XYZ file of C-alpha atoms in Angstrom:
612
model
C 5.761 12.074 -15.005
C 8.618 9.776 -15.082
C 11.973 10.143 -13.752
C 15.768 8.009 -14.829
C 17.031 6.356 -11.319
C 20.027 8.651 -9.942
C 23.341 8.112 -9.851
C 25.156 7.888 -6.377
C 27.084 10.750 -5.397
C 25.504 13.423 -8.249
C 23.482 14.891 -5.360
C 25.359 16.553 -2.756
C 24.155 15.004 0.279
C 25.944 11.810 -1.302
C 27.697 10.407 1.808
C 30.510 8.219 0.750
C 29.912 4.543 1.161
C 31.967 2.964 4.929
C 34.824 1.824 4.166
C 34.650 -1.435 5.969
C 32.684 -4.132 4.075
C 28.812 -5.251 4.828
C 29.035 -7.614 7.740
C 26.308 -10.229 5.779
C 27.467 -10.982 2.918
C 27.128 -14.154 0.387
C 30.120 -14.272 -1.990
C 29.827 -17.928 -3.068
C 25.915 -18.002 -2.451
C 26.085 -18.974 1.099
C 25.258 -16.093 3.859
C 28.020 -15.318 5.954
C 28.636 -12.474 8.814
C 32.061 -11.460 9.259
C 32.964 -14.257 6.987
C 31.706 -17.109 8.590
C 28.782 -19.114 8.137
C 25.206 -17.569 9.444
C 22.207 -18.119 9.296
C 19.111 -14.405 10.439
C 17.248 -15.791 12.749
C 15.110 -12.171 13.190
C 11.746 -11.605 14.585
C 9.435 -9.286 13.860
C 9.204 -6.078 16.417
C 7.944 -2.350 16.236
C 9.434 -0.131 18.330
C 5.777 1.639 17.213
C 3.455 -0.506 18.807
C 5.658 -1.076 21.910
C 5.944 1.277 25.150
C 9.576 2.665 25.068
C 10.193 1.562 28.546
C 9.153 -1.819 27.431
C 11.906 -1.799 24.615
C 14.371 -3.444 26.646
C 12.577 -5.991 28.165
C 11.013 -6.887 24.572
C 13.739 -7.207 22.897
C 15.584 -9.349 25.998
C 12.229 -12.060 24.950
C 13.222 -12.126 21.455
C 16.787 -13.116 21.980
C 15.979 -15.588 24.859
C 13.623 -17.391 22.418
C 16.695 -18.071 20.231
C 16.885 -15.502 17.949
C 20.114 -13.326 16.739
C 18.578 -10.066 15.116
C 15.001 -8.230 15.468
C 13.825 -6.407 12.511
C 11.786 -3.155 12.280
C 10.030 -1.044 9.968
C 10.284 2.717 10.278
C 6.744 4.339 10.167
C 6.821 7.616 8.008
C 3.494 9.087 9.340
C 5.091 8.299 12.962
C 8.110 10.554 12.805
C 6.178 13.595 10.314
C 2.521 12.977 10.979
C 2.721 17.011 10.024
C 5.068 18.224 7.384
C 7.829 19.780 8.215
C 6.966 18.617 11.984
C 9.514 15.795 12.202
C 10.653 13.788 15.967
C 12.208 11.373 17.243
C 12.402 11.515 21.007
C 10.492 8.944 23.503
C 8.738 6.325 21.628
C 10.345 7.559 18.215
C 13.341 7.262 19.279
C 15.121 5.111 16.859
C 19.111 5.391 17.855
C 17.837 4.398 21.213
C 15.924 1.162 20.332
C 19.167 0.644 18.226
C 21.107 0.645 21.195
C 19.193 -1.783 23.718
C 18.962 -4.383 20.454
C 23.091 -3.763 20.509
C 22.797 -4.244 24.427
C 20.421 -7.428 23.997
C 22.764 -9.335 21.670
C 20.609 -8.389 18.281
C 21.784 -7.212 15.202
C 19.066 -5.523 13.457
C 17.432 -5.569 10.545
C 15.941 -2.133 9.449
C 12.750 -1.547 6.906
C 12.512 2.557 5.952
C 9.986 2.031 3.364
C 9.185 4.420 2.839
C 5.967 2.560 2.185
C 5.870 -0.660 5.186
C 2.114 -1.754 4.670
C 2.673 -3.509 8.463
C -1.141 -3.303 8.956
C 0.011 0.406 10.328
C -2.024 3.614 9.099
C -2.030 4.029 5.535
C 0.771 1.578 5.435
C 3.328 3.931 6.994
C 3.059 7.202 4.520
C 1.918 10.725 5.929
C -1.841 11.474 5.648
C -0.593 14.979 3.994
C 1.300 13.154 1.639
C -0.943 11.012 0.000
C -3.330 13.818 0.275
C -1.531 15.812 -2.045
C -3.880 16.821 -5.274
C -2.323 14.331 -7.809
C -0.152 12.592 -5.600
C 1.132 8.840 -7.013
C 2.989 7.207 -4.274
C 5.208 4.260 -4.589
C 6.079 5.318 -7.954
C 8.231 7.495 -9.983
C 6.232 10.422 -9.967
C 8.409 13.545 -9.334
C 6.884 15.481 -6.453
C 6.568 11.775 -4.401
C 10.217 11.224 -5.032
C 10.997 14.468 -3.717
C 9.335 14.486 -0.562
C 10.811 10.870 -0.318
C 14.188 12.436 -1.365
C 13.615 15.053 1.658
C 12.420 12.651 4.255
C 15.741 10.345 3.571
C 17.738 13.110 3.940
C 16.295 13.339 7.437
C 15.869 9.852 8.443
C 18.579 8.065 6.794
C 21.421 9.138 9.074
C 20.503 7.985 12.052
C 20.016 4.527 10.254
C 23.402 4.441 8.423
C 25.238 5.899 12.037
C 24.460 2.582 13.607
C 25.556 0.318 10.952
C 27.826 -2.225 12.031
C 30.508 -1.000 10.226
C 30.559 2.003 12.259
C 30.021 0.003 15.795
C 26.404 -0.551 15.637
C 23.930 -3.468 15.163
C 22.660 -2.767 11.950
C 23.144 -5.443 9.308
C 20.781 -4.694 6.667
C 17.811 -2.285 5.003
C 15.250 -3.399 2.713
C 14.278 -1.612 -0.359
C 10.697 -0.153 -0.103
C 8.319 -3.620 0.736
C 6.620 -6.174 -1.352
C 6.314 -3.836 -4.221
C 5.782 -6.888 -6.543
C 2.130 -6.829 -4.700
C 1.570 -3.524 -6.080
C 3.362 -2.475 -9.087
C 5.978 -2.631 -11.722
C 7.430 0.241 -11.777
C 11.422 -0.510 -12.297
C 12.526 3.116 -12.113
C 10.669 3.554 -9.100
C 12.863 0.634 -6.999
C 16.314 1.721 -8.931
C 15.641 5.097 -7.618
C 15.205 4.331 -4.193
C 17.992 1.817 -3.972
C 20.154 4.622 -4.792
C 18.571 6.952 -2.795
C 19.702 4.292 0.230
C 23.165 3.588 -1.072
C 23.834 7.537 -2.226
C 23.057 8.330 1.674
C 25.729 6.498 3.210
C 24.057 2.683 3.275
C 26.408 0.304 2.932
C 25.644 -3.244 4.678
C 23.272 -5.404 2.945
C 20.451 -4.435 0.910
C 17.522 -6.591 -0.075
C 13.891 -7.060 -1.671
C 11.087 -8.844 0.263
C 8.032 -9.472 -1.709
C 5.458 -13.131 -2.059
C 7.041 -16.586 -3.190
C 5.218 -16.097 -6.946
C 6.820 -14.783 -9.821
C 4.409 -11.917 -10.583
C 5.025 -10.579 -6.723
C 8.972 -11.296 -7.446
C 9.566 -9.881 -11.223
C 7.139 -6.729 -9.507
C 9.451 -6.383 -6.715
C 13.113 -7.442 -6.943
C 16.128 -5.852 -8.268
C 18.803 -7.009 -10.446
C 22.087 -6.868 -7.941
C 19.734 -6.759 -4.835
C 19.510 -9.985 -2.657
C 15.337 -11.364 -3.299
C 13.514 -12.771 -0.450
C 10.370 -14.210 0.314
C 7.500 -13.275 2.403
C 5.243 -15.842 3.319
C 3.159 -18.504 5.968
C 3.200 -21.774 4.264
C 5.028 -24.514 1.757
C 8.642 -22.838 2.633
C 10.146 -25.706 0.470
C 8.002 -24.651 -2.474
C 9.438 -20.777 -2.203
C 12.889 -21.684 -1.800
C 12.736 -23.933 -4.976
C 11.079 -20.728 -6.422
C 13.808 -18.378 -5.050
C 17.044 -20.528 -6.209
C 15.849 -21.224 -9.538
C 15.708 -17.616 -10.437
C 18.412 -16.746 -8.237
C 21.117 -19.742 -8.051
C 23.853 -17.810 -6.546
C 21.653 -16.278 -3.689
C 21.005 -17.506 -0.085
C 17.035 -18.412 0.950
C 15.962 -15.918 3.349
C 12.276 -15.943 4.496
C 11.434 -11.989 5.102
C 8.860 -12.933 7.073
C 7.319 -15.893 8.351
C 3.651 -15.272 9.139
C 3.538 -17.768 12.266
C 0.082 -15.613 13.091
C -2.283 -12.891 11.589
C -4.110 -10.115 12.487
C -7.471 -9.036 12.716
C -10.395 -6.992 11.609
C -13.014 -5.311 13.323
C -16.532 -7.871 13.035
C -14.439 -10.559 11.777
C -12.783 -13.820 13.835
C -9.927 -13.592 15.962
C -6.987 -14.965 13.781
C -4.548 -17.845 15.545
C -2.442 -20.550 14.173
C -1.583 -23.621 16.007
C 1.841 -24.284 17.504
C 1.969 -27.264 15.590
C 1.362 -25.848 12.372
C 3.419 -23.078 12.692
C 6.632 -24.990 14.204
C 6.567 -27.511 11.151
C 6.673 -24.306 8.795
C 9.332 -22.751 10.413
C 11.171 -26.178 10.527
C 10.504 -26.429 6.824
C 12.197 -23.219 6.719
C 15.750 -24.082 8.913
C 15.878 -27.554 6.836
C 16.223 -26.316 3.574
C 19.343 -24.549 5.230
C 16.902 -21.058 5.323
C 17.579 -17.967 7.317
C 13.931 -16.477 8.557
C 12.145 -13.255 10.417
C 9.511 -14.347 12.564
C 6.606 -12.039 11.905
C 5.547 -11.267 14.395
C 7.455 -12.372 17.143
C 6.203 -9.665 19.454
C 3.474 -7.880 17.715
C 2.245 -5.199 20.385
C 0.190 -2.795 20.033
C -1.558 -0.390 17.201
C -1.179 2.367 20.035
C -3.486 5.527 19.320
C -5.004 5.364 15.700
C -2.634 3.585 14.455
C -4.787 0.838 12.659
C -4.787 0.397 9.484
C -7.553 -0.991 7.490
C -7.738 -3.363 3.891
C -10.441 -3.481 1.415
C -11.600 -6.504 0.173
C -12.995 -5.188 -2.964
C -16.199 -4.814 -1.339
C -15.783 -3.545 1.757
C -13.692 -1.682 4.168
C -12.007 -4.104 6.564
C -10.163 -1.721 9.458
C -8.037 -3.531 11.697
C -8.114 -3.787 15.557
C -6.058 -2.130 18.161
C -4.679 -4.906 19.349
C -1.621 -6.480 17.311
C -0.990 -9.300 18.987
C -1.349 -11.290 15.994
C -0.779 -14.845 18.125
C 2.855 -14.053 18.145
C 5.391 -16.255 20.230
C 5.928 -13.344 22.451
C 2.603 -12.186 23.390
C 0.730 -8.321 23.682
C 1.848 -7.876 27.841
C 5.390 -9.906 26.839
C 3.927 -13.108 27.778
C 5.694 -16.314 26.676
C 3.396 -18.475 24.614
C 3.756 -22.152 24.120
C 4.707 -20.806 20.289
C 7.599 -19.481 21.940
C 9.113 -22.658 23.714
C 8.600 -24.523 20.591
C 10.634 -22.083 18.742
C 13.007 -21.620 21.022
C 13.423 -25.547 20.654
C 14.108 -25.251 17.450
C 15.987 -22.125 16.961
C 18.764 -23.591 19.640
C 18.874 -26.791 17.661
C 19.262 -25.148 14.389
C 22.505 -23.029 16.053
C 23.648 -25.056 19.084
C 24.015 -21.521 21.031
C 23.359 -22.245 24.867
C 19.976 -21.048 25.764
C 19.386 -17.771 27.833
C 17.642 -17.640 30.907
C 14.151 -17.178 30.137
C 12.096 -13.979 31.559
C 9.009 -14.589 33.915
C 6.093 -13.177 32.272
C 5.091 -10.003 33.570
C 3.135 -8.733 36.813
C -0.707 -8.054 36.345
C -2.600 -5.434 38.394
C -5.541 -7.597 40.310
C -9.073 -7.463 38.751
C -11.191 -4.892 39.642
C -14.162 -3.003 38.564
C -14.295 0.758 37.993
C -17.436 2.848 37.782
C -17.710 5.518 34.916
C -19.261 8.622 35.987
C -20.821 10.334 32.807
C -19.284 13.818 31.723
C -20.448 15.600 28.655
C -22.790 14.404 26.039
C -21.623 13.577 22.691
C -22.410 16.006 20.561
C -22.456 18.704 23.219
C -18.752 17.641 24.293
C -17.664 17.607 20.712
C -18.644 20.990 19.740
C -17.281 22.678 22.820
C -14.052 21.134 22.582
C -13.111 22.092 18.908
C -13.962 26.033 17.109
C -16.131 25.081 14.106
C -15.027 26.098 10.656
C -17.437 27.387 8.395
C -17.397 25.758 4.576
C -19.707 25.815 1.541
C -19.495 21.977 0.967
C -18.549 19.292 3.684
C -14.714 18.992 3.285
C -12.342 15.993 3.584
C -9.745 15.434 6.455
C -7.330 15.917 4.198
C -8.888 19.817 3.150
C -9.044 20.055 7.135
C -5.274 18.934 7.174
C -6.152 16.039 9.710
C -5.271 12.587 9.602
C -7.151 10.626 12.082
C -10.066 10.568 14.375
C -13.594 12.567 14.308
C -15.092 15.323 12.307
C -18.350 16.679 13.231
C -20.349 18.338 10.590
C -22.971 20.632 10.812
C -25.524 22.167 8.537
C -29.269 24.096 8.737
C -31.319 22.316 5.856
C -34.462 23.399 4.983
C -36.529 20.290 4.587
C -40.144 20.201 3.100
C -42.769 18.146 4.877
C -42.692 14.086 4.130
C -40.062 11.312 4.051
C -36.930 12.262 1.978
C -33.952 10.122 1.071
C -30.544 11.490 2.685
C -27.454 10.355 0.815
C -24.111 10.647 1.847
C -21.598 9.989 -1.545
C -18.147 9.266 -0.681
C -18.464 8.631 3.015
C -15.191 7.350 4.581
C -15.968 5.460 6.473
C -18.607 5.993 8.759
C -21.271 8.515 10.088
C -23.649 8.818 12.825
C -26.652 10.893 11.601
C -28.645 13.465 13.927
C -31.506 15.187 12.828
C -32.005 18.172 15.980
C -29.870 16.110 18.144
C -32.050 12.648 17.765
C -29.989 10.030 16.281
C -31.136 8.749 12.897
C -28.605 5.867 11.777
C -25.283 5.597 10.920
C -23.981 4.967 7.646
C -21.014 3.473 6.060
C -19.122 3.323 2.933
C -21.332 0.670 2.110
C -24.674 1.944 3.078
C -24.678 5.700 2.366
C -28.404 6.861 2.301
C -31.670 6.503 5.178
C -34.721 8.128 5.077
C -35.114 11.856 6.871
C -38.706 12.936 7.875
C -39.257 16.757 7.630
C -41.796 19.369 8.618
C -41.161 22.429 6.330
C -38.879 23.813 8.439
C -34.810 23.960 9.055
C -33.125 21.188 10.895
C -29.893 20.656 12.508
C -28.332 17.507 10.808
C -25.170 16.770 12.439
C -22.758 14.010 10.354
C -20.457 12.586 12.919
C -17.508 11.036 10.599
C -15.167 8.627 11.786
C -11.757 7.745 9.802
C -11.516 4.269 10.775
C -7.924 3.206 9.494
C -6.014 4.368 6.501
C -5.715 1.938 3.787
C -2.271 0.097 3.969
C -2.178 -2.399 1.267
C -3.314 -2.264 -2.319
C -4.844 -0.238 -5.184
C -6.413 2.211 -3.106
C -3.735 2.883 -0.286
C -3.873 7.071 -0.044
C -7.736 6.863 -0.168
C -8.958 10.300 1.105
C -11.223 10.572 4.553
C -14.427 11.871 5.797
C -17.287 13.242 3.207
C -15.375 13.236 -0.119
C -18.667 13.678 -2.476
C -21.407 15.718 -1.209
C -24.622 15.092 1.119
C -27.938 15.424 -0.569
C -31.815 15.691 0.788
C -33.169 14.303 -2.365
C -31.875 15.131 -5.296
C -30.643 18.949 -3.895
C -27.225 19.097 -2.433
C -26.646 20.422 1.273
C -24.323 23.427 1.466
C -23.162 25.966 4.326
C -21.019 23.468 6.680
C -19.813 24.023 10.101
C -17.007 21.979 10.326
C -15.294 20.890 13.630
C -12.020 18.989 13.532
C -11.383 16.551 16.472
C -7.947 14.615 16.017
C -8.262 12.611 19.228
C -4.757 10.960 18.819
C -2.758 14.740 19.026
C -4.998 15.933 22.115
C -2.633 16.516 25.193
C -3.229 15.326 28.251
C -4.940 18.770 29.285
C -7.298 18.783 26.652
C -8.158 14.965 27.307
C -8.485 16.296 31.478
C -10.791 18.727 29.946
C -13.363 17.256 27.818
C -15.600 15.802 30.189
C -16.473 19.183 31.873
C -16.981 20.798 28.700
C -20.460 20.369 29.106
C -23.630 18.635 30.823
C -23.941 14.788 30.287
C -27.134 14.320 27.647
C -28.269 11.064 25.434
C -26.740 8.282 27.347
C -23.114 8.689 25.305
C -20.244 11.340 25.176
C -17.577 11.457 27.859
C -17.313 9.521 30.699
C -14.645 9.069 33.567
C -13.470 6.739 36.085
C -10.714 6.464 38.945
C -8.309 3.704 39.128
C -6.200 4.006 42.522
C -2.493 1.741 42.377
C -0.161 1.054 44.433
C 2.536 -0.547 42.540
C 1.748 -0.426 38.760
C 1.418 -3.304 36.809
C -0.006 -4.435 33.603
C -3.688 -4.865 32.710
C -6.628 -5.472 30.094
C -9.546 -3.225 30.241
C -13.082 -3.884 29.249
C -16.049 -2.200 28.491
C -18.775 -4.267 28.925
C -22.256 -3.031 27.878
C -20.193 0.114 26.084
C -20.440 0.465 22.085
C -18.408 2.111 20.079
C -15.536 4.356 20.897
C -12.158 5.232 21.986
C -10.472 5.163 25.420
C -7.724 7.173 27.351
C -5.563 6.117 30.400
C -3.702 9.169 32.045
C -4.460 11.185 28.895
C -2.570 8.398 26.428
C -5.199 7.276 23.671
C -4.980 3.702 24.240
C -6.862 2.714 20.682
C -10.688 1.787 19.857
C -13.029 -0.252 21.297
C -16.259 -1.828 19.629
C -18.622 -4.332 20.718
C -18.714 -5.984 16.978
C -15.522 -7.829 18.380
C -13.341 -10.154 18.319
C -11.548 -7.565 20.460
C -13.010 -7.007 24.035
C -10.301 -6.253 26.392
C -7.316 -3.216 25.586
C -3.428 -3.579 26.590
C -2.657 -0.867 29.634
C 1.077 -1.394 29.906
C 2.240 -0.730 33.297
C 4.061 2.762 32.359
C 1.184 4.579 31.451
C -0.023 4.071 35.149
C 1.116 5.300 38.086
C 1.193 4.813 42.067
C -1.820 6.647 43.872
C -5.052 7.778 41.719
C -5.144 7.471 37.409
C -8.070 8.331 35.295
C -9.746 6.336 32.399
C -11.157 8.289 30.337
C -13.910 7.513 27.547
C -15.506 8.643 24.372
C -18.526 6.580 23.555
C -20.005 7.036 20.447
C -23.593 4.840 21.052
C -24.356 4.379 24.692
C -22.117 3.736 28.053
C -22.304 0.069 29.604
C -22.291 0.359 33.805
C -18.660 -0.436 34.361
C -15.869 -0.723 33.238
C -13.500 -3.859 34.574
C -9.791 -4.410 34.844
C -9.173 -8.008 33.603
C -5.782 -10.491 34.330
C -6.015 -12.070 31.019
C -6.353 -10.968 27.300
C -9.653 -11.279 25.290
C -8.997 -11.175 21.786
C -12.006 -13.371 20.760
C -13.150 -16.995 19.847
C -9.774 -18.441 17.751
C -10.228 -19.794 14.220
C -7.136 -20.879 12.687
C -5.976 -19.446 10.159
C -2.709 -19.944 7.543
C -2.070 -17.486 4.318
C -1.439 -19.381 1.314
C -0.703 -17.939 -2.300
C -2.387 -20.813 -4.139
């Protein structure tokens, strides 16, 4: 179902373009801002992954190190995780992280997607919008455009209200994000350039996709300034960039000076060496560039996404620190005085003072005391509903987190194979409360002994990170086939729902009382007293799998696979006197849990992305 791109100001909730011209600008090919000569010297930052009350003191590290604008993408699924359900107050606040970058000497560089990949849940888009039956995003399929249409509507003036032609810092919007990586679909990117420009957008507008020309015929527009995203060989995509657009300035979109990291997999760094020669490569050939990530943060909640590498499911880690200048707590890495060198020679600005990195809380252990058991816990915290066949999250109209499913099998006497088709992504199996195995995407079938009688098998299915990048970004969660005991299918569910990242604090205060401890896993508890709070890393040691609360904020995941051990606890979630840490463990508590000075991400391997 195809659609012709609209013209500006057919709809009615056209908002006529400002009248004063886009501050960037490149008339003769050369970017200028106000009419002079400039070069974007961004970085990377996500309001998302960063404490609001950290904003300020964020963004005051960026533009210390040297830098003149910070860049962010807006995260759909952040603002409407339900439809209809739409906010932005505290850490969603967008006109207010506009206004400390104004107050920290940024101009800002806004990316609305509505699609932002980022690593970030599904790459940005609502779990009930991809879920749709049918649903094609990021192309010109009618009903996507329309809820695009309707979010826009919503979004888009607070974004064109603090353009700098009205006062405000912002300088420029990009079109969608590296659609060339995904697909061709003209229409699609005409439409939505409209859709920006038709709602009142009227400083710079530009494409960001990978220095190859299948990513950049994919992704860029005809009238639309095309950039480059990339880690490496900046001399090879500005030759790229020029030659197919001569009268356009090189701007690197982002410069990957670091990576992120998956669950199981190495802890991703890149040496200040290597990535101060790229980013020199970058200000010689007379390039404007976005450090990404120049303070990465944190995937707060469940906000990981995952990738697939055609095999398997790779979900990402809470942390984001992705061995950016500025580090997870705000630390200043060596990265950073490098940059900074270079940034300062590139503009000849006088260098700010720089920030002392921030207080740490002293190391301490905390003992967990054990609250309810796992499955006990999880049953009494969420009314079960009752369905013929195991439904999806998306059936269940949740997102993220658990779903416990239940069902009363009659199972003849022997060794029978039970096959989960369609897990996503992963399932602990318990026949009468005795843990089988757990399954994954991967491995969806173990053997299940029976007597001739019923059982209760319990499926314990965790949503490990939406898909943000790719062919299948929108995949559906939890059991999307069927569960069979041989060759006979299982039916008569009991369903229970457990979104862990939308539990308030009360429930969170509540779940470890729900009922007794059992099985050496479940809930557990521990007190932290304070006097003056200050940053910290906590670690599980001897722990498994699971997720962890402080003062009823979901901090993320843990998971002894790695490289992660330790999780951020900025300083404003605690406060003076007593706080509780709270724990879901999926496999089996360790016997403490410790408060650490220093970050534990894993062993480093160094790592670059290339596109050869």
């Amino acid at each position: 179902m195809g659609v012709a791109p609209s013209e500006p100001g057919t709809d009615p909730r056209h908002i006529a373009q400002p009248s004063a011209p886009a501050l960037l600008s490149y008339p003769q090919g050369e970017l200028l801002r106000g009419g002079r000569p400039h070069r974007v010297l961004a970085g990377s930052l996500h309001y998302f992954r960063v404490h609001p009350a950290q904003w300020a003191d964020r963004l005051g590290r960026l533009a210390a190190m040297g830098l003149n604008t910070v860049d962010t993408y807006v995260a759909w699924n952040v603002h409407e995780p339900h439809r209809g359900q739409v906010r932005f107050d505290g850490g969603r606040d967008l006109g207010r992280f506009f206004d400390l970058a104004q107050d920290a000497g940024l101009d800002v560089i806004v990316r609305p997607g509505p699609y932002i990949c980022a690593e970030w849940d599904n790459g940005g888009l609502p779990a009930w919008l991809t879920g749709m039956p049918g649903m094609r995003p990021r192309s010109s399929y009618r009903p996507y455009l329309d809820e695009v249409a309707r979010w826009l509507d919503i979004l888009m003036p607070r974004i064109t209200a603090a353009q700098a032609a009205y006062g405000g810092p912002v300088v420029a919007v990009q079109v969608e994000n590296e659609y060339g990586s995904y697909g061709d679909d003209r229409g699609y990117l005409e439409w939505l350039r409209d859709a920006l420009t038709g709602r009142g957008v009227g400083e710079l507008l530009y494409t960001a996709d990978g220095p190859t020309e299948l990513m950049q015929d994919g992704g860029s527009l005809p009238g639309t300034l095309a950039t480059a995203t990339f880690g490496s060989e900046p001399a090879a995509a500005a030759a790229l960039l020029r030659a197919r657009r001569a009268g356009e300035p090189f701007l690197c979109a982002e410069f990957w000076n670091g990576w992120f990291d998956h669950w199981g997999e190495p802890h991703h760094v890149r040496s200040v060496d290597s990535a101060a020669a790229a980013l020199a490569g970058i200000l010689d050939a007379g390039g404007s560039v976005s450090v990404y990530m120049a303070h990465g943060g944190t995937n707060v909640g469940l906000g990981s996404g995952a990738n697939h590498d055609g095999v398997r499911l790779q979900p990402t880690v809470t942390s984001y620190d992705s061995d950016a200048p500025v580090a997870e707590n705000g630390a200043l890495r060596p990265k950073f005085h490098r940059f900074r060198e270079l940034l300062l020679a590139a503009t000849g600005a006088d260098p700010r003072p720089l920030p002392p990195d921030p207080p740490m809380l002293t190391p301490r252990t905390l003992l967990p005391v054990p609250g309810a058991g796992l499955l006990e816990g999880l049953t009494a915290l969420a009314p079960a509903t009752d369905w013929p066949h195991p439904p999806s999250f998306e059936e269940l109209g949740q997102a993220s987190g658990l779903v416990l499913y239940r069902a009363h099998p009659l199972v003849p006497a022997g060794t029978h194979e039970l096959t989960v088709h369609g897990l996503h992504d992963r399932a602990q199996v318990f026949a009468d409360g005795v843990p089988l195995g757990v399954l994954d995407r991967e491995s969806g079938a173990l053997p299940l002994t029976g007597t001739g009688r019923r059982i209760a098998l319990d499926l314990l299915v965790e949503n490990q990170g939406r898909i943000n990048y790719g062919p299948l970004l929108g995949q559906g969660k939890g059991i999307l086939g069927g569960v069979r005991i041989g060759p006979r299918l299982v039916h008569g569910w009991s369903v229970h729902g457990l979104p862990l990242d939308e539990w308030p604090q009360a429930e969170v205060e509540r779940a470890p009382g729900v009922a007794p401890p059992a099985g050496g896993c479940g809930f557990a508890t521990a007190r932290l007293d304070v006097g003056t709070p200050a940053d910290t890393f906590l670690a599980l040691p001897g722990f498994g799998k699971g997720f962890v609360w402080v003062n009823g904020t979901l901090l993320g995941r843990h998971w002894e696979v790695g490289p992660q051990t330790t999780l951020y606890v900025p300083a404003p979630l605690l406060a003076a006197g007593r706080n509780t840490v709270t724990v879901l463990e999926l496999e089996r508590f360790g016997d403490r849990i410790e408060l650490r000075d220093r970050p534990e991400l894993g062993p480093p391997q160094e790592y670059v992305e290339t596109f050869d």
